[in-house]
Coordinates of C-alpha atoms in Angstrom, one line a residue:
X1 CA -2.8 28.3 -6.3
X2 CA -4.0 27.5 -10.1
X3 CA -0.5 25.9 -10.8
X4 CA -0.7 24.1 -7.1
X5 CA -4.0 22.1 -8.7
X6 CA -2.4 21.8 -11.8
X7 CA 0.3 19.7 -10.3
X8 CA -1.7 17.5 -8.2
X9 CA -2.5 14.3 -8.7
X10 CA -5.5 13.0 -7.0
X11 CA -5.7 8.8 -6.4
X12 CA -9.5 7.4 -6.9
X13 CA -9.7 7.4 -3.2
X14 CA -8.5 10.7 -2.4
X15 CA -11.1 11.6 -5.2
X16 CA -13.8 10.0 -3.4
X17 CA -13.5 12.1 -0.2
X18 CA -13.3 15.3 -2.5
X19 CA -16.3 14.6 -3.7
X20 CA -17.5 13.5 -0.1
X21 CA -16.3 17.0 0.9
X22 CA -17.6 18.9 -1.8
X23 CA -21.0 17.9 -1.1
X24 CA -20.7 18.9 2.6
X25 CA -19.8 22.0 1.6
X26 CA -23.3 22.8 -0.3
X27 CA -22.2 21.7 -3.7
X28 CA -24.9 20.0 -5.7
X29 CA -23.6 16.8 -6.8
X30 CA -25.7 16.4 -9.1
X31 CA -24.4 19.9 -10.8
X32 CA -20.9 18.3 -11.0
X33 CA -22.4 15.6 -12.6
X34 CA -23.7 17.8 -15.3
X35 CA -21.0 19.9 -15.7
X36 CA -18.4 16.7 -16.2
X37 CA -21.1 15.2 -18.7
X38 CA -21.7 18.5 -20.6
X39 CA -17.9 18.8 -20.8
X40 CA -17.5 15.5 -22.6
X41 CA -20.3 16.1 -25.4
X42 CA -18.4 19.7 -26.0
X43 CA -15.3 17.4 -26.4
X44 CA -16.4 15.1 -28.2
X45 CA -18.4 17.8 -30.8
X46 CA -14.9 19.6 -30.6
X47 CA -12.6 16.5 -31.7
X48 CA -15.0 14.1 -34.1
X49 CA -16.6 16.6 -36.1
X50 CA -16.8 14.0 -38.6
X51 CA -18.1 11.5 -36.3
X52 CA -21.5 9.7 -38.2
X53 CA -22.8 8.3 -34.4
X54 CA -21.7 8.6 -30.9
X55 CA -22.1 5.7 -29.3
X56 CA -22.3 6.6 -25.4
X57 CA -21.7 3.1 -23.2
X58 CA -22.7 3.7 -19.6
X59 CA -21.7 1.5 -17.1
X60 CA -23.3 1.0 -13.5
X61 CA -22.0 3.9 -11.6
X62 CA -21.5 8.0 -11.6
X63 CA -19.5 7.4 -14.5
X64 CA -22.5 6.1 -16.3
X65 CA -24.2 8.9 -14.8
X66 CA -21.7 11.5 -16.5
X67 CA -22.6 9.5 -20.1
X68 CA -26.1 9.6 -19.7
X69 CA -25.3 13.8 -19.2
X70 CA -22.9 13.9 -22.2
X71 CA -25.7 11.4 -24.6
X72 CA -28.2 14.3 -23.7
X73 CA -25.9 17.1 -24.7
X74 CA -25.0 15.7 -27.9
X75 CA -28.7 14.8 -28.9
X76 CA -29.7 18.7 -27.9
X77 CA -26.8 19.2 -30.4
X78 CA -28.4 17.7 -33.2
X79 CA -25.9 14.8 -33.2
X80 CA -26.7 10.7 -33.5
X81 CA -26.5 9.1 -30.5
X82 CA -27.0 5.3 -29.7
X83 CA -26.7 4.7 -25.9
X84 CA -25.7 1.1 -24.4
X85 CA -25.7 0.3 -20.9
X86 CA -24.2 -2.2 -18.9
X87 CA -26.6 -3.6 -15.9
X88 CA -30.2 -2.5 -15.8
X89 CA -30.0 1.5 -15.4
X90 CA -33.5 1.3 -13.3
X91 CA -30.7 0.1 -10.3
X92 CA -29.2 3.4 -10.9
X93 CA -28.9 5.0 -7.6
X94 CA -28.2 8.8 -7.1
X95 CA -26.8 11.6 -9.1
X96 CA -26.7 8.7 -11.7
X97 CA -30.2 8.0 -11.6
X98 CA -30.9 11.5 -12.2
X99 CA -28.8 11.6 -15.1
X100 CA -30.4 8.7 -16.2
X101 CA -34.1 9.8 -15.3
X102 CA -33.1 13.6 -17.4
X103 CA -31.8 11.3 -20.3
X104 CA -35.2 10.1 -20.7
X105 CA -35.2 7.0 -23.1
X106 CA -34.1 3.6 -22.5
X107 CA -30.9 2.7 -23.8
X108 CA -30.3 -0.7 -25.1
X109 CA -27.9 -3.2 -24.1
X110 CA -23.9 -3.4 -23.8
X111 CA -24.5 -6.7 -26.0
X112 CA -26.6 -5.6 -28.7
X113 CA -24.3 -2.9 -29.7
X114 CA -23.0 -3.5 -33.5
X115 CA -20.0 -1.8 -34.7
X116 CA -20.7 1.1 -38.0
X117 CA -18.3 2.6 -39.6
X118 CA -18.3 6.3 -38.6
X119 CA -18.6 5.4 -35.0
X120 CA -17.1 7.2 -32.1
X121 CA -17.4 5.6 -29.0
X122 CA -17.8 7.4 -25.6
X123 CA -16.1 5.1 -23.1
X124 CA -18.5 5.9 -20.1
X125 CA -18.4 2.7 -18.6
X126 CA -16.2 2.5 -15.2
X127 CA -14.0 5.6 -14.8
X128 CA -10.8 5.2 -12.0
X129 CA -12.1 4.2 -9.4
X130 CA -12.1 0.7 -11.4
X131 CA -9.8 -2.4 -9.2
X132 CA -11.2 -5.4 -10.6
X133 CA -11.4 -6.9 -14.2
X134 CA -13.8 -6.0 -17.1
X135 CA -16.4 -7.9 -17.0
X136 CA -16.9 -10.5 -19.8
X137 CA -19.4 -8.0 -21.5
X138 CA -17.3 -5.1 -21.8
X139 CA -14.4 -7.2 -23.3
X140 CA -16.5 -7.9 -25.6
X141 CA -17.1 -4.2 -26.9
X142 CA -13.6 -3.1 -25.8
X143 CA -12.3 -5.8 -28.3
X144 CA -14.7 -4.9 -31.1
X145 CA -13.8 -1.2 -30.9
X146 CA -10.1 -2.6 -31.4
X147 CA -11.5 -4.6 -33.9
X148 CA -13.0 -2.0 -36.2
X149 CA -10.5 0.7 -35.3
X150 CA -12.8 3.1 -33.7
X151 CA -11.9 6.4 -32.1
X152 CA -12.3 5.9 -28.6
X153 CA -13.2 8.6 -26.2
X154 CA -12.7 8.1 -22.5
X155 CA -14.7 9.6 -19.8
X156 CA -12.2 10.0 -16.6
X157 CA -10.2 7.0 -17.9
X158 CA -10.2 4.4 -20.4
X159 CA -12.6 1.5 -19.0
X160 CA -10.5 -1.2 -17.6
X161 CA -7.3 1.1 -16.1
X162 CA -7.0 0.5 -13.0
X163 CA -6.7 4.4 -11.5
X164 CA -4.6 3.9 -8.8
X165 CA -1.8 1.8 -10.7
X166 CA -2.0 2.2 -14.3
X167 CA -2.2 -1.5 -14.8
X168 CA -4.7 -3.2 -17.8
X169 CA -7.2 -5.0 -15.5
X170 CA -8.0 -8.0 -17.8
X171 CA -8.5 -5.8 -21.2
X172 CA -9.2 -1.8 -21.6
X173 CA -10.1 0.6 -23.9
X174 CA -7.4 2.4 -26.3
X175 CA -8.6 6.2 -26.6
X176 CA -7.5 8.8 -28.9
X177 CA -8.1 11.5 -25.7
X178 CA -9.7 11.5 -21.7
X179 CA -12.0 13.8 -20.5
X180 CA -11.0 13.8 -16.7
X181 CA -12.2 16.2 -13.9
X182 CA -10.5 18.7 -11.6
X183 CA -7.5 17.3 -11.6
X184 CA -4.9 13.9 -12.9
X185 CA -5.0 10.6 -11.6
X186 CA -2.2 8.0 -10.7
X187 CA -3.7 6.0 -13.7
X188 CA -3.0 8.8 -16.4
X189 CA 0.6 9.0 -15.6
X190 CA 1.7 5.5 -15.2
X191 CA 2.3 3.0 -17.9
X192 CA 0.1 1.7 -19.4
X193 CA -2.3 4.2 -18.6
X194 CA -0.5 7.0 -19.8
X195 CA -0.1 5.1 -23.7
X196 CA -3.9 4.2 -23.1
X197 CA -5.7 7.8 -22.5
X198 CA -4.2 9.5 -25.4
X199 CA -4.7 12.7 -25.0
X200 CA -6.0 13.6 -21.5
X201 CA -8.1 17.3 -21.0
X202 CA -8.6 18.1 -17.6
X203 CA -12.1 19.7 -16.9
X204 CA -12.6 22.0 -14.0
X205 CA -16.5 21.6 -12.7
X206 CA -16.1 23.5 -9.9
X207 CA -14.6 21.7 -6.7
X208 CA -12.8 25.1 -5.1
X209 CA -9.4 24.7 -4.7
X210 CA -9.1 24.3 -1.0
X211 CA -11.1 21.3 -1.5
X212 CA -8.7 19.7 -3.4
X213 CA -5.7 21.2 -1.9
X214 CA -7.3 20.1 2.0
X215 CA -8.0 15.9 1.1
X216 CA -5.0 15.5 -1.9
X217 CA -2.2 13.7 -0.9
X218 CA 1.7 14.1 -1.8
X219 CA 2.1 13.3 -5.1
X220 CA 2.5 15.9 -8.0
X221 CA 3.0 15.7 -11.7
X222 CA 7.2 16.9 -11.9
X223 CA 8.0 20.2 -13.2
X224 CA 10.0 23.3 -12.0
X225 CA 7.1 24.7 -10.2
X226 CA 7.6 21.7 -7.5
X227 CA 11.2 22.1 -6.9
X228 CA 11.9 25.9 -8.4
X229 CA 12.6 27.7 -5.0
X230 CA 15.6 25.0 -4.6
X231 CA 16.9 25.7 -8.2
X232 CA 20.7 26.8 -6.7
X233 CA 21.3 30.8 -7.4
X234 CA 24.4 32.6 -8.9
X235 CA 25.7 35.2 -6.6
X236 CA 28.2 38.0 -7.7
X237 CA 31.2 36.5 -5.6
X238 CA 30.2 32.6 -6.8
X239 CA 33.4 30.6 -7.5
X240 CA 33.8 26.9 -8.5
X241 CA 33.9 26.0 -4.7
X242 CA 31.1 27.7 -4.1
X243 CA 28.7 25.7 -7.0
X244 CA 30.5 22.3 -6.0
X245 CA 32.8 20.1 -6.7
X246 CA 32.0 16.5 -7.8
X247 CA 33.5 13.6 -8.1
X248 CA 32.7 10.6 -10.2
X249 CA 34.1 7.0 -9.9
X250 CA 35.2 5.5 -12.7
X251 CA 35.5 1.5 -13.5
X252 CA 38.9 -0.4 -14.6
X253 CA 40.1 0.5 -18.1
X254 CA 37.7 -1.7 -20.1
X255 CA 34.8 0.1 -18.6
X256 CA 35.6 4.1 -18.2
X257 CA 33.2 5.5 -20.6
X258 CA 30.0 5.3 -18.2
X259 CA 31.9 7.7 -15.2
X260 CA 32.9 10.5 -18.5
X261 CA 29.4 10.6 -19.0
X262 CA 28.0 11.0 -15.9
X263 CA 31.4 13.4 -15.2
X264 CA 30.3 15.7 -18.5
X265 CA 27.0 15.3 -17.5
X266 CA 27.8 16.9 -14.0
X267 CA 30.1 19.7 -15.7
X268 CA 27.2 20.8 -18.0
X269 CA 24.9 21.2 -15.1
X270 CA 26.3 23.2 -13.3
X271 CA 29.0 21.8 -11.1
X272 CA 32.0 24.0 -10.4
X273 CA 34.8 21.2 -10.6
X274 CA 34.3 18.0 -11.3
X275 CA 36.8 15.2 -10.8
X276 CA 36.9 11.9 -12.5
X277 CA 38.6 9.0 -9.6
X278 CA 39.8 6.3 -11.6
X279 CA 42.2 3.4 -10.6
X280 CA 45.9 3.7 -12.2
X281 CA 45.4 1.5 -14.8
X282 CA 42.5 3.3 -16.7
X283 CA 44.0 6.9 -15.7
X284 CA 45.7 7.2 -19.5
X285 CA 41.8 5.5 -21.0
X286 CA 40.5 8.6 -18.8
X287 CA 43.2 11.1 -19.5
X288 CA 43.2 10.7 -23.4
X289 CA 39.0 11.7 -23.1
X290 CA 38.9 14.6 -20.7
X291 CA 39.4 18.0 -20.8
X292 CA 37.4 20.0 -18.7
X293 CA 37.1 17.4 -16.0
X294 CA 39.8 16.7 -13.5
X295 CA 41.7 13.0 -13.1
X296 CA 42.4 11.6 -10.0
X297 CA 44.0 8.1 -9.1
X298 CA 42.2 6.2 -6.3
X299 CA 43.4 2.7 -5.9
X300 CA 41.9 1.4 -2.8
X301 CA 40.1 2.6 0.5
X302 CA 43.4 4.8 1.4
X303 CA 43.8 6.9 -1.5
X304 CA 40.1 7.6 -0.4
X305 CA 40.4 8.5 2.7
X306 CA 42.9 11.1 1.9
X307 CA 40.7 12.4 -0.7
X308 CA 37.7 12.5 2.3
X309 CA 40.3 15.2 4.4
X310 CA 39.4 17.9 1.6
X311 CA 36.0 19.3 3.4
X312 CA 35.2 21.0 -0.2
X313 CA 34.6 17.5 -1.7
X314 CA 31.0 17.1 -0.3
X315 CA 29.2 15.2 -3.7
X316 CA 29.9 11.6 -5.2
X317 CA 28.6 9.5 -8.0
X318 CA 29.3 6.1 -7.8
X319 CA 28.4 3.2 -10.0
X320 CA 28.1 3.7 -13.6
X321 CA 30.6 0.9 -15.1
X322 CA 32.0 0.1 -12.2
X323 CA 32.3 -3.2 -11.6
X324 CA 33.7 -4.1 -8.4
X325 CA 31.2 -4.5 -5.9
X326 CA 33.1 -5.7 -2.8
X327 CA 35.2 -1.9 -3.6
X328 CA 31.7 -0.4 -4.1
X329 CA 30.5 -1.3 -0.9
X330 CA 33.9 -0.3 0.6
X331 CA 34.3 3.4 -1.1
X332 CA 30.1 3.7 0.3
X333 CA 31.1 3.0 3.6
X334 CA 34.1 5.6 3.8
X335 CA 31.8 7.9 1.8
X336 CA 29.0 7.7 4.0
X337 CA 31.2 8.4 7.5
X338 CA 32.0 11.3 6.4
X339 CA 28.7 12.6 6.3
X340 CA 29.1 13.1 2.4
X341 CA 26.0 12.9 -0.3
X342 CA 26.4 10.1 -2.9
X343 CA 24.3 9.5 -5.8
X344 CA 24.5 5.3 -5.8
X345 CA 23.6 4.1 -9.5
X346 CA 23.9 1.0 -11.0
X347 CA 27.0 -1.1 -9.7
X348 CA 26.7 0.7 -7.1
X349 CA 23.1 -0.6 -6.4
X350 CA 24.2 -4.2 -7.3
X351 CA 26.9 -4.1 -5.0
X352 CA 24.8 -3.8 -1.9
X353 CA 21.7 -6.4 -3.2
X354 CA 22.6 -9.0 -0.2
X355 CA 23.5 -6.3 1.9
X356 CA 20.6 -3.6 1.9
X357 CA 20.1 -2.9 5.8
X358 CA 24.0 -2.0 5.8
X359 CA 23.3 0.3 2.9
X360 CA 20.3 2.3 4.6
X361 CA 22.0 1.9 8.2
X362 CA 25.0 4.2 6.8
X363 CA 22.7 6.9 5.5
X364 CA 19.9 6.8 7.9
X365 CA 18.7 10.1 9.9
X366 CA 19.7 13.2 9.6
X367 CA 19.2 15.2 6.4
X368 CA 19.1 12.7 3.2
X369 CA 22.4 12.3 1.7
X370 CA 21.8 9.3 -0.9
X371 CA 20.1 9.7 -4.0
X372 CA 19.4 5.7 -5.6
X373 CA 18.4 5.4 -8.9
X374 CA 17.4 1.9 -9.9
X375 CA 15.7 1.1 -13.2
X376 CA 12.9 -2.1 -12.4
X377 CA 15.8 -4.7 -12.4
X378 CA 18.2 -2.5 -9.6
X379 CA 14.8 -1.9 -7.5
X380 CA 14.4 -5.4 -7.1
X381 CA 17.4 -6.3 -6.2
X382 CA 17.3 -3.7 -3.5
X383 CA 13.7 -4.1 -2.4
X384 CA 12.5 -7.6 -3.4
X385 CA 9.4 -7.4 -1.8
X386 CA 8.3 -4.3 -3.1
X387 CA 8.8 -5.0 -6.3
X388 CA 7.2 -8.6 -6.2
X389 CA 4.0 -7.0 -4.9
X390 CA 1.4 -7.0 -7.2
X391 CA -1.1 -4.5 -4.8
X392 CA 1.8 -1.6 -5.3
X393 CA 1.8 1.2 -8.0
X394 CA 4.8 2.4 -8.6
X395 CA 4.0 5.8 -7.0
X396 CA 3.6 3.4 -3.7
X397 CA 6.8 1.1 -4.0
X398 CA 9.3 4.4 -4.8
X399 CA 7.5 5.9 -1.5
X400 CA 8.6 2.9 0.2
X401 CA 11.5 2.3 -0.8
X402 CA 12.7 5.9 0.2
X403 CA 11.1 5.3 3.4
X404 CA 13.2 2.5 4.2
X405 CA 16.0 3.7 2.7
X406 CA 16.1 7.0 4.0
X407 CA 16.9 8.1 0.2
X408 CA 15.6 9.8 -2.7
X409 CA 14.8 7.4 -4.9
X410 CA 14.7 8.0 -8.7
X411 CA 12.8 4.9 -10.1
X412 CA 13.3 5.2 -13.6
X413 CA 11.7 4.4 -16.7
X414 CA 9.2 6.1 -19.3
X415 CA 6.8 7.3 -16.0
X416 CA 9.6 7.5 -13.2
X417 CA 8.9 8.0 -10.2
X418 CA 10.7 9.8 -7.5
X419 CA 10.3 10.0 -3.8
X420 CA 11.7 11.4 -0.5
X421 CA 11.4 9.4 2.6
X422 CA 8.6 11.7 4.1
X423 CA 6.0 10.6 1.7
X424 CA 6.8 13.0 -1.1
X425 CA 6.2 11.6 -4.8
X426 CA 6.5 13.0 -8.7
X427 CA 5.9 11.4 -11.5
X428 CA 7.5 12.5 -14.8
X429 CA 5.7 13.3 -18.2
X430 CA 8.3 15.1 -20.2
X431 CA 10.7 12.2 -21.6
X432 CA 11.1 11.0 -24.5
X433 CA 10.7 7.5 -25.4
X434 CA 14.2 8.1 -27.1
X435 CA 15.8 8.6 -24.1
X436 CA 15.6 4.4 -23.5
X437 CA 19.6 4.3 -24.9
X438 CA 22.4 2.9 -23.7
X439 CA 24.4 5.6 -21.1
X440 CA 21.2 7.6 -20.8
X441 CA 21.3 6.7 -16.6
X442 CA 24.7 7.6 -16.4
X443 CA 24.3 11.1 -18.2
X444 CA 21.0 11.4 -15.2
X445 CA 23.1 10.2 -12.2
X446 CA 25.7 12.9 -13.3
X447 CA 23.0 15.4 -13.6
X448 CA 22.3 14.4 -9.8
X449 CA 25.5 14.8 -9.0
X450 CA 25.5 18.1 -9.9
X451 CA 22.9 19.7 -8.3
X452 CA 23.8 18.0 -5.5
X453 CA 27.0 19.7 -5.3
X454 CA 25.3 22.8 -5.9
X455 CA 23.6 22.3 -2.3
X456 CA 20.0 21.4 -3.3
X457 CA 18.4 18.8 -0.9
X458 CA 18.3 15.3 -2.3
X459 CA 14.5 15.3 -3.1
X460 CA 14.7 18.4 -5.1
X461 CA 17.9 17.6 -6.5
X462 CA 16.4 14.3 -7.9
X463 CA 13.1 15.6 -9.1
X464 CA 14.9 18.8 -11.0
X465 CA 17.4 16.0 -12.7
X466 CA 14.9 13.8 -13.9
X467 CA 13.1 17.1 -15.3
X468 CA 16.1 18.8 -17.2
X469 CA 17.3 15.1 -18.3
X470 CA 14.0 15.0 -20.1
X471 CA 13.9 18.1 -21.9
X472 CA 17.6 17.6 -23.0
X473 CA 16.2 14.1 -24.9
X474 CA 14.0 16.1 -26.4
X475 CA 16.3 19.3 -27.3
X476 CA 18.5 16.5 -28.5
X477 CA 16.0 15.0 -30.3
X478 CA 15.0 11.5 -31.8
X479 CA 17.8 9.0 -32.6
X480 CA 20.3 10.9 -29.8
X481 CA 23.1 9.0 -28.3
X482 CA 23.9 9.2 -24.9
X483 CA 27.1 11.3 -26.0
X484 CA 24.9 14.0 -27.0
X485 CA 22.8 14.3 -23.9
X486 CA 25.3 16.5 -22.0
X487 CA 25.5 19.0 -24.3
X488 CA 21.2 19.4 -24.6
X489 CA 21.1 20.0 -20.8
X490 CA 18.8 22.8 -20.5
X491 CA 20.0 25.8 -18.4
X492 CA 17.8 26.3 -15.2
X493 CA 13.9 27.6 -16.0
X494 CA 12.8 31.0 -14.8
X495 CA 11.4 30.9 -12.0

């Protein structure tokens, strides 16, 4: 169960009928409250042991409440401590009041704090539940932190991140670490929320597990304890049929080098055969770069069929460097009839961006059998309106998108995202920022393709990609190509 909570992550309103909960269940708020806040002055004490003055700013709400808590604490500690409010605390209502009343001296205003050096701010101001902009007074003091480079630290989450999407509403706080409470928030993990926390602890105060577990929704943090029963199993009798055989398009012979990628990407992880299909005229580019993977010549919808008789081939990538969309859409057609799993990527998303109910139509019900994965630019040409709405996070448009689609979708970038169609959602932490290089996707769809062919469901198969992809950046470490990614695929962890 411990590693269950450690995976969730909780949106602000999901946190608000925990709390809700909590209470009902003879909790004392108000002990929460003073746990959180005791947990930030220990925190703070622990990382600015050089600190001249915490400066604790409280804002309106039970995030001002846990300040008031944490200015207490570090005064019983023997520490400085200058305390600025924003709004009159006396409208305090609450657990927050009580903080405030147990705080016992009037703090003076958000305005009339001045900058010293040897400051450490305690960002206590608005916490995740923020969805509107700072107001003008907090700018204020959010700029003049920036201004005088002061170590910032954040109670639940940098004032001014919007918790549910990550997004900078208006201006926000940069801090050097987050003290947050039972359990992540959507804000933590997506950009630029992730870059603005810094270091993020996560406090247990006591909400039991069952709490959590009982009003959290579907979204996790991604690592192998999410998808580790589906990691595919080595049996005594196992024989390249058995762990899959994939096959990999390749483009005309100008642009073959994105399908060997994804092709030695699929080899390393685990595919039993893998088989490049590449039109005549680039079969001598392919055949003077492969070794371990097989060549195949598919000219046209024909020479694909006949491929589609051999029940063994079951697993397709198409779209790195391919090129030819009107083919693309053709091959996707064939593909799809026969009840096979493709992993579309790239050209293979462009192709269908004026046709994208024909795309879903071919792979809807049944088990999902297409894995998409669109960087921002491929999403919207797939899903227009999800990207050009402003109210989504990310974790919300890659739900919807697989919804629709009736796909896995991997939405890439430095926080990807992936979802199932039933409302399942991951986010990734463990990528490098190295990993943004040219043939980096084509190395991941490969990776897809493999444990695809191994027989993992789509979902799984996508989550553990994005996963192992990541810790090969960083086994492969900074300045990598995408030629070296293959070789840094990690084998499976233990489960």
């Amino acid at each position: 169960m411990h590693q269950e909570i450690d995976t969730l992550i909780i949106t602000p309103g999901d946190m608000g009928r925990i709390d809700t909960a909590a209470a009902a269940s003879g909790l004392a708020s108000y002990g929460l409250m003073e746990r959180a806040g005791q947990a930030v002055a220990a925190a703070a004490l622990r990382r600015f042991p050089g600190a001249l003055r915490f400066v604790v700013l409280c804002g309106p709400g039970n995030n001002g409440g846990d300040g008031y808590v944490a200015a207490r604490a570090l005064k019983a500690a023997g520490a400085e401590v200058a305390v600025h409010a924003l709004g009159d605390p006396a409208a305090l209502r609450g657990d927050a009041a009580t903080a405030f009343r147990h705080f016992g001296a009037a703090p003076s205003t958000l305005a009339e704090y001045e900058p010293r050096p040897g400051d450490v701010v305690v960002d206590a101001l608005f916490g995740a539940g923020l969805s509107r902009d700072l107001p003008d007074e907090a700018v204020q003091v959010v700029e003049a932190a920036r201004r005088h480079a002061l170590p910032v630290l954040a109670v639940d989450l940098p004032s001014g991140i919007d918790g549910r999407t990550g997004e900078v509403r208006g201006a926000a706080f940069d801090a050097v670490a987050t003290i947050t409470f039972m359990c992540r928030k959507p804000g933590h993990l997506l950009l630029p929320g992730r870059t603005l926390s810094g270091d993020v602890e996560v406090f247990d105060i006591g909400i039991p597990g069952r709490i959590l577990a009982g009003h959290a929704g579907h979204v996790r943090v991604n690592t192998p304890y999410v998808w580790r029963l589906a990691e595919p199993r080595q049996a005594g009798a196992t024989h390249k049929y058995v762990r899959g055989h994939l096959a990999v398009f390749s483009g005309p012979a100008t642009a073959t080098g994105a399908a060997r990628l994804s092709a030695a990407a699929g080899l390393r992880a685990g595919a039993g055969l893998v088989t490049v299909l590449s039109p005549t005229e680039a079969l001598s580019a392919n055949a003077a770069h492969l070794t371990g993977v097989m060549l195949k010549g598919v000219d046209g919808e024909a020479d694909l069929a006949a491929l589609l008789e051999d029940e063994r081939l079951k697993t397709f990538v198409l779209g790195p460097g391919f090129g030819d969309a009107g083919r693309a859409r053709a091959y996707v057609g064939l593909i799809a009839a026969k009840g096979r799993r493709l992993v579309l990527d790239a050209d293979g998303i462009s192709a269908f961006r004026d046709t994208t109910d024909a795309l879903f139509k071919l792979f809807a019900g049944g088990d999902t059998r297409l894995v998409l994965t669109p960087h921002d630019g491929e999403f919207a040409r797939l899903f227009p309106d999800l990207a050009g709405d402003g109210t989504l996070s990310k974790i919300d448009r890659a739900q919807k998108a697989a919804a629709r689609s009736h796909a896995a979708v991997i939405l890439k970038g430095a926080d990807t995202v992936i979802a199932a169609p039933d409302g399942r959602a991951l986010v990734n932490e463990n990528a490098p920022p190295w990993l943004a290089t040219a043939g980096s996707g084509d190395v991941l769809a490969g990776i897809v393709g493999a444990h695809l062919a191994q027989g993992m469901p789509a979902f799984e198969a996508a989550a553990s990609t994005v996963w192992r992809h990541g810790e090969a950046g960083s086994i492969a470490g900074e300045g990598l190509t995408a030629e070296d990614l293959p070789e840094a695929i990690p084998p499976w962890p233990a489960a």
